[in-house]
């Protein structure tokens, strides 16, 4: 359908400033809120805006539903000695699995919305400001009565994790009612990412909403305990496009021990296929990964990297995978891009590498040189 000049102006403003409401649009255009409402209604009827929140047609985006927190990382100066004090370098960075994945996708150049919960505190306000500055849309983040989440990582002198401790009460308390206004955002997404930190009712709701809209869901189990908690949701009526466990998390998803062998991983993955999962992408650490699809099994090597800090490696792996899917890549190529993003991240010392997009583009170009 043909658009009027005013409708084209509104679309241009929304593309430049997606968070504008009707009053903001009216101010920018020098007109009344009522006139803007009429134009917005016409744009909806013409299919240029899909759903509430002025979601624009033809612009694929990812939605990440999960945790947002502050990471407190303490790296020991020497090899860690347990049950005693160790000299260390301590720092605080934005974190949370879902938030990290969202920032990674944004750093790689994708459009991504975060659906999470933070406290009504300075920590929450600071976390949202930094996340938005990285390019993530945070207008669907909800305010929790609980403090903003935090995660403490104790690292050995070589950057390997010794122990991690988390306080995710805000994420745990998220419920479907609080997230209901994100329904259309999820139903029209290009990819939805589900972080296993969310509660089972929220996870079930996201899977149902995404499934109803034909939106592919990438499920990141996060840990063995959370994989076991979410495992009952893996069933044909709640289809999942891809799950991204390590071998131990895969065992929790299928409810039996799984050996780190290709044969046993494939057998376990076939069980998940029967439960509605299209692709099972199993991380094997330094051994790379195995992508098990219904008609193919692809072994992928890890990209070599000098490790500065492993924190955020798994989140970068998923972010690179989602970025590839948004760009229309095959699952295998998206997984390769995930490995590349992870290698660049662990070499940087940052949970989410600030120059990830530039470094990724250069490294990807190198891999495609004849």
XYZ file of C-alpha atoms in Angstrom:
370
model
C 0.000 0.000 0.000
C 1.080 3.593 -0.606
C 2.239 5.555 2.425
C 1.409 9.188 3.021
C 4.247 11.683 3.600
C 3.341 11.831 7.307
C 3.385 8.042 7.593
C 6.806 7.941 5.965
C 8.033 10.579 8.437
C 6.810 8.522 11.374
C 8.499 5.365 10.095
C 11.767 7.265 9.622
C 11.590 8.581 13.190
C 10.844 5.124 14.609
C 13.767 3.590 12.734
C 16.089 6.236 14.148
C 14.556 6.286 17.654
C 12.641 3.027 18.266
C 11.725 3.981 21.846
C 9.680 7.071 20.899
C 6.081 6.986 22.118
C 3.131 8.802 20.539
C 3.784 11.966 22.557
C 7.452 11.963 21.517
C 6.508 11.472 17.885
C 4.038 14.354 18.105
C 6.690 16.660 19.579
C 9.224 15.698 16.909
C 6.717 16.295 14.109
C 5.159 19.434 15.565
C 1.659 17.952 15.511
C -0.922 16.601 17.926
C -0.850 13.257 19.678
C -4.259 12.492 18.157
C -2.955 13.013 14.633
C -0.049 10.707 15.368
C -2.421 8.063 16.747
C -4.415 8.147 13.494
C -1.225 7.715 11.441
C 0.005 4.874 13.668
C -3.314 3.089 13.265
C -3.044 3.417 9.485
C 0.502 2.052 9.562
C -0.704 -0.936 11.554
C -3.487 -1.587 9.040
C -0.942 -1.391 6.203
C 1.314 -3.905 7.945
C 4.222 -1.518 8.476
C 3.901 -1.752 12.277
C 3.205 -5.152 13.823
C 1.797 -5.127 17.336
C 2.111 -2.767 20.249
C 5.358 -0.992 20.935
C 5.700 0.197 17.312
C 7.545 -2.918 16.131
C 8.541 -2.290 12.533
C 7.975 -4.843 9.785
C 10.952 -6.154 7.848
C 13.605 -5.546 10.503
C 14.586 -8.887 12.062
C 15.545 -8.751 15.709
C 16.430 -11.090 18.521
C 14.712 -11.124 21.897
C 16.672 -12.448 24.861
C 14.671 -13.456 27.935
C 16.929 -14.079 30.906
C 19.107 -12.749 33.680
C 20.767 -9.371 34.128
C 23.296 -8.809 36.892
C 26.635 -7.391 37.891
C 29.639 -9.707 37.634
C 32.232 -9.347 40.369
C 35.405 -11.060 39.190
C 38.366 -11.780 41.438
C 41.446 -13.178 39.678
C 44.110 -14.639 41.930
C 47.624 -13.297 41.485
C 49.059 -16.782 42.051
C 47.653 -20.310 41.944
C 44.595 -20.377 44.208
C 44.954 -21.939 47.639
C 41.579 -23.044 48.961
C 40.197 -22.118 52.394
C 42.554 -19.171 52.833
C 42.924 -15.622 51.584
C 44.517 -15.131 48.159
C 45.839 -11.821 46.778
C 43.738 -10.958 43.744
C 42.683 -8.282 41.292
C 38.968 -7.544 41.732
C 36.652 -5.767 39.299
C 32.958 -5.318 38.550
C 31.443 -5.617 35.081
C 27.910 -5.911 33.656
C 26.779 -9.534 33.503
C 23.970 -12.047 33.577
C 23.762 -14.789 30.933
C 20.823 -13.277 29.068
C 22.192 -9.750 29.288
C 25.630 -10.888 28.113
C 24.164 -12.715 25.127
C 22.093 -9.639 24.229
C 25.110 -7.347 24.419
C 27.137 -9.802 22.357
C 24.497 -9.819 19.615
C 24.370 -6.009 19.695
C 28.176 -5.705 19.559
C 28.117 -7.964 16.505
C 25.701 -5.570 14.821
C 22.345 -7.250 15.435
C 19.170 -5.623 16.671
C 18.325 -7.163 20.024
C 15.840 -6.575 22.851
C 16.449 -7.699 26.433
C 13.575 -8.961 28.590
C 14.876 -9.226 32.152
C 14.409 -7.891 35.692
C 16.538 -5.480 37.714
C 16.009 -3.909 41.114
C 14.798 -0.370 41.764
C 18.307 0.549 42.843
C 21.404 2.349 41.595
C 22.914 -0.948 40.482
C 19.910 -1.602 38.239
C 19.878 1.882 36.756
C 23.604 1.733 36.041
C 23.292 -1.733 34.508
C 20.523 -0.645 32.145
C 22.381 2.503 31.116
C 25.523 0.568 30.229
C 23.537 -2.128 28.423
C 21.650 0.455 26.366
C 24.902 2.219 25.490
C 26.131 -1.089 24.045
C 23.186 -1.071 21.619
C 20.676 -3.306 23.404
C 17.042 -2.187 23.607
C 16.096 -2.295 27.295
C 12.565 -0.859 27.285
C 11.107 -4.299 28.096
C 13.201 -4.802 31.228
C 10.958 -4.905 34.318
C 11.589 -3.503 37.791
C 11.754 -6.052 40.602
C 11.206 -5.551 44.345
C 14.423 -7.535 44.815
C 17.948 -6.098 44.477
C 19.634 -6.206 41.093
C 21.332 -9.568 40.615
C 25.013 -10.221 41.176
C 27.457 -12.994 40.308
C 30.818 -13.552 41.987
C 33.468 -15.410 39.974
C 36.697 -16.488 41.635
C 39.318 -17.117 38.955
C 42.663 -18.859 39.204
C 45.814 -17.083 38.014
C 45.366 -18.660 34.555
C 41.844 -17.232 34.228
C 40.025 -20.519 34.835
C 36.956 -20.476 37.062
C 37.471 -21.835 40.602
C 33.985 -21.137 41.954
C 30.994 -19.003 41.015
C 28.330 -17.677 43.385
C 25.142 -15.919 42.327
C 22.233 -13.919 43.759
C 19.460 -13.906 41.157
C 16.394 -13.264 43.303
C 15.164 -10.591 40.859
C 15.343 -13.030 37.945
C 13.812 -15.850 39.994
C 10.834 -13.645 40.871
C 10.014 -12.685 37.268
C 6.549 -13.906 36.364
C 4.407 -14.064 33.259
C 2.223 -11.141 34.329
C 5.256 -8.857 34.545
C 6.411 -9.910 31.071
C 3.043 -9.899 29.320
C 3.685 -6.634 27.515
C 6.615 -8.342 25.738
C 4.318 -10.913 24.124
C 4.115 -9.320 20.687
C 7.811 -8.442 20.714
C 8.605 -12.139 21.174
C 5.920 -13.367 18.762
C 7.369 -11.288 15.896
C 11.085 -11.771 16.592
C 13.567 -13.279 14.159
C 15.078 -15.359 16.968
C 14.145 -15.730 20.637
C 16.808 -16.691 23.169
C 15.792 -18.316 26.447
C 18.255 -18.226 29.342
C 17.803 -21.155 31.735
C 18.011 -18.779 34.696
C 14.339 -17.836 34.273
C 11.635 -19.731 36.138
C 9.857 -22.670 34.535
C 6.490 -20.841 34.138
C 8.220 -17.973 32.319
C 10.183 -20.391 30.139
C 6.997 -22.275 29.235
C 5.255 -19.000 28.365
C 8.125 -17.853 26.133
C 8.181 -21.196 24.314
C 4.416 -21.044 23.776
C 4.448 -17.435 22.543
C 7.401 -18.013 20.227
C 5.928 -21.272 18.968
C 2.642 -19.577 18.212
C 4.451 -17.050 16.047
C 6.749 -19.579 14.388
C 9.770 -17.941 16.016
C 12.876 -20.145 16.412
C 13.959 -20.461 20.048
C 17.559 -20.952 21.166
C 17.661 -22.405 24.678
C 20.812 -21.902 26.770
C 20.572 -24.301 29.757
C 23.212 -22.379 31.832
C 23.992 -25.121 34.378
C 23.323 -28.759 35.210
C 20.779 -27.861 37.895
C 18.895 -25.467 35.637
C 19.024 -27.882 32.716
C 17.344 -30.509 34.903
C 14.725 -27.969 35.975
C 13.833 -26.980 32.430
C 14.077 -30.475 30.893
C 10.334 -31.311 31.282
C 9.522 -28.394 28.941
C 11.298 -30.101 26.049
C 8.318 -31.699 24.381
C 6.829 -31.618 20.864
C 4.061 -29.130 21.703
C 6.707 -26.556 22.767
C 9.214 -26.842 19.908
C 12.775 -25.580 20.370
C 14.980 -24.689 17.410
C 18.278 -25.278 19.218
C 19.607 -26.130 22.654
C 23.205 -25.259 23.546
C 24.341 -27.493 26.437
C 27.742 -28.809 27.410
C 28.000 -32.572 27.916
C 27.000 -32.469 31.600
C 23.993 -30.244 30.839
C 23.008 -32.578 28.010
C 22.968 -35.421 30.524
C 20.638 -33.392 32.758
C 18.331 -32.675 29.808
C 18.006 -36.356 28.873
C 18.012 -37.658 32.442
C 20.958 -40.061 32.173
C 24.768 -39.926 32.143
C 26.273 -39.042 28.758
C 29.855 -39.914 27.828
C 31.913 -37.283 26.019
C 32.019 -39.375 22.868
C 30.477 -38.624 19.522
C 28.365 -41.775 19.599
C 26.833 -41.140 23.024
C 26.279 -37.430 22.391
C 24.477 -38.243 19.127
C 22.319 -40.864 20.855
C 21.330 -38.386 23.567
C 20.646 -35.689 20.970
C 18.362 -38.030 19.030
C 16.298 -38.346 22.182
C 15.879 -34.577 22.293
C 14.927 -34.532 18.605
C 12.016 -36.801 19.487
C 10.988 -34.217 22.095
C 10.733 -31.332 19.631
C 14.314 -29.988 19.524
C 15.545 -29.439 15.963
C 19.267 -28.881 16.654
C 21.374 -29.983 19.630
C 24.648 -28.051 19.742
C 26.911 -29.545 22.400
C 29.952 -27.635 23.629
C 33.009 -29.772 24.409
C 35.348 -27.062 25.698
C 38.773 -27.185 24.069
C 37.453 -30.112 22.022
C 35.149 -27.823 20.067
C 31.515 -28.793 19.679
C 29.130 -31.189 18.027
C 26.040 -29.951 16.175
C 23.507 -32.763 15.902
C 20.602 -32.060 13.559
C 17.901 -34.410 12.352
C 19.753 -35.222 9.129
C 23.347 -34.237 9.893
C 26.117 -34.348 12.505
C 28.798 -31.653 12.277
C 31.955 -31.621 14.395
C 33.360 -28.127 14.871
C 36.823 -27.267 16.146
C 37.336 -24.617 18.785
C 39.090 -21.512 17.446
C 42.572 -21.260 19.018
C 42.983 -18.376 21.463
C 45.343 -17.270 24.195
C 43.044 -17.269 27.229
C 42.910 -14.086 29.287
C 39.592 -14.834 31.021
C 37.067 -17.603 30.362
C 34.155 -15.682 31.920
C 31.610 -14.980 29.199
C 32.929 -17.574 26.742
C 29.683 -19.541 26.655
C 27.612 -16.364 26.337
C 29.752 -15.215 23.398
C 29.389 -18.653 21.801
C 25.599 -18.301 21.921
C 25.687 -14.651 20.815
C 27.717 -15.525 17.734
C 25.317 -18.370 16.942
C 22.276 -16.092 17.256
C 23.968 -13.391 15.177
C 24.526 -15.938 12.425
C 20.921 -17.135 12.544
C 19.648 -13.538 12.322
C 21.827 -13.059 9.258
C 20.240 -16.106 7.620
C 23.210 -18.466 8.026
C 22.788 -22.223 8.323
C 22.993 -23.661 11.858
C 26.475 -25.073 11.113
C 27.817 -21.746 9.860
C 26.158 -19.912 12.754
C 27.874 -22.344 15.140
C 31.243 -21.665 13.498
C 30.651 -17.965 14.022
C 29.821 -18.716 17.650
C 33.210 -20.355 18.123
C 34.908 -17.344 16.571
C 33.077 -14.911 18.880
C 33.974 -17.053 21.902
C 37.668 -17.171 20.990
C 37.818 -13.407 20.546
C 36.086 -12.935 23.899
C 38.298 -15.201 26.024
C 41.375 -13.525 24.564
C 40.202 -10.065 25.595
C 39.823 -10.216 29.375
C 36.263 -8.814 29.074
C 33.043 -10.691 29.771
C 31.678 -9.046 26.608
C 34.441 -7.701 24.402
C 33.784 -3.989 23.652
C 35.254 -4.169 20.139
C 33.739 -7.571 19.384
C 32.046 -6.430 16.175
C 35.206 -4.990 14.621
C 37.387 -7.911 15.735
C 34.778 -10.433 14.563
C 34.400 -8.869 11.113
C 38.183 -8.850 10.591
C 38.605 -12.430 11.827
C 35.679 -13.675 9.750
C 37.114 -12.035 6.648
C 40.441 -13.783 7.316
C 38.742 -17.181 7.527
C 37.118 -16.593 4.153
C 40.299 -15.646 2.348
C 41.083 -18.063 -0.508
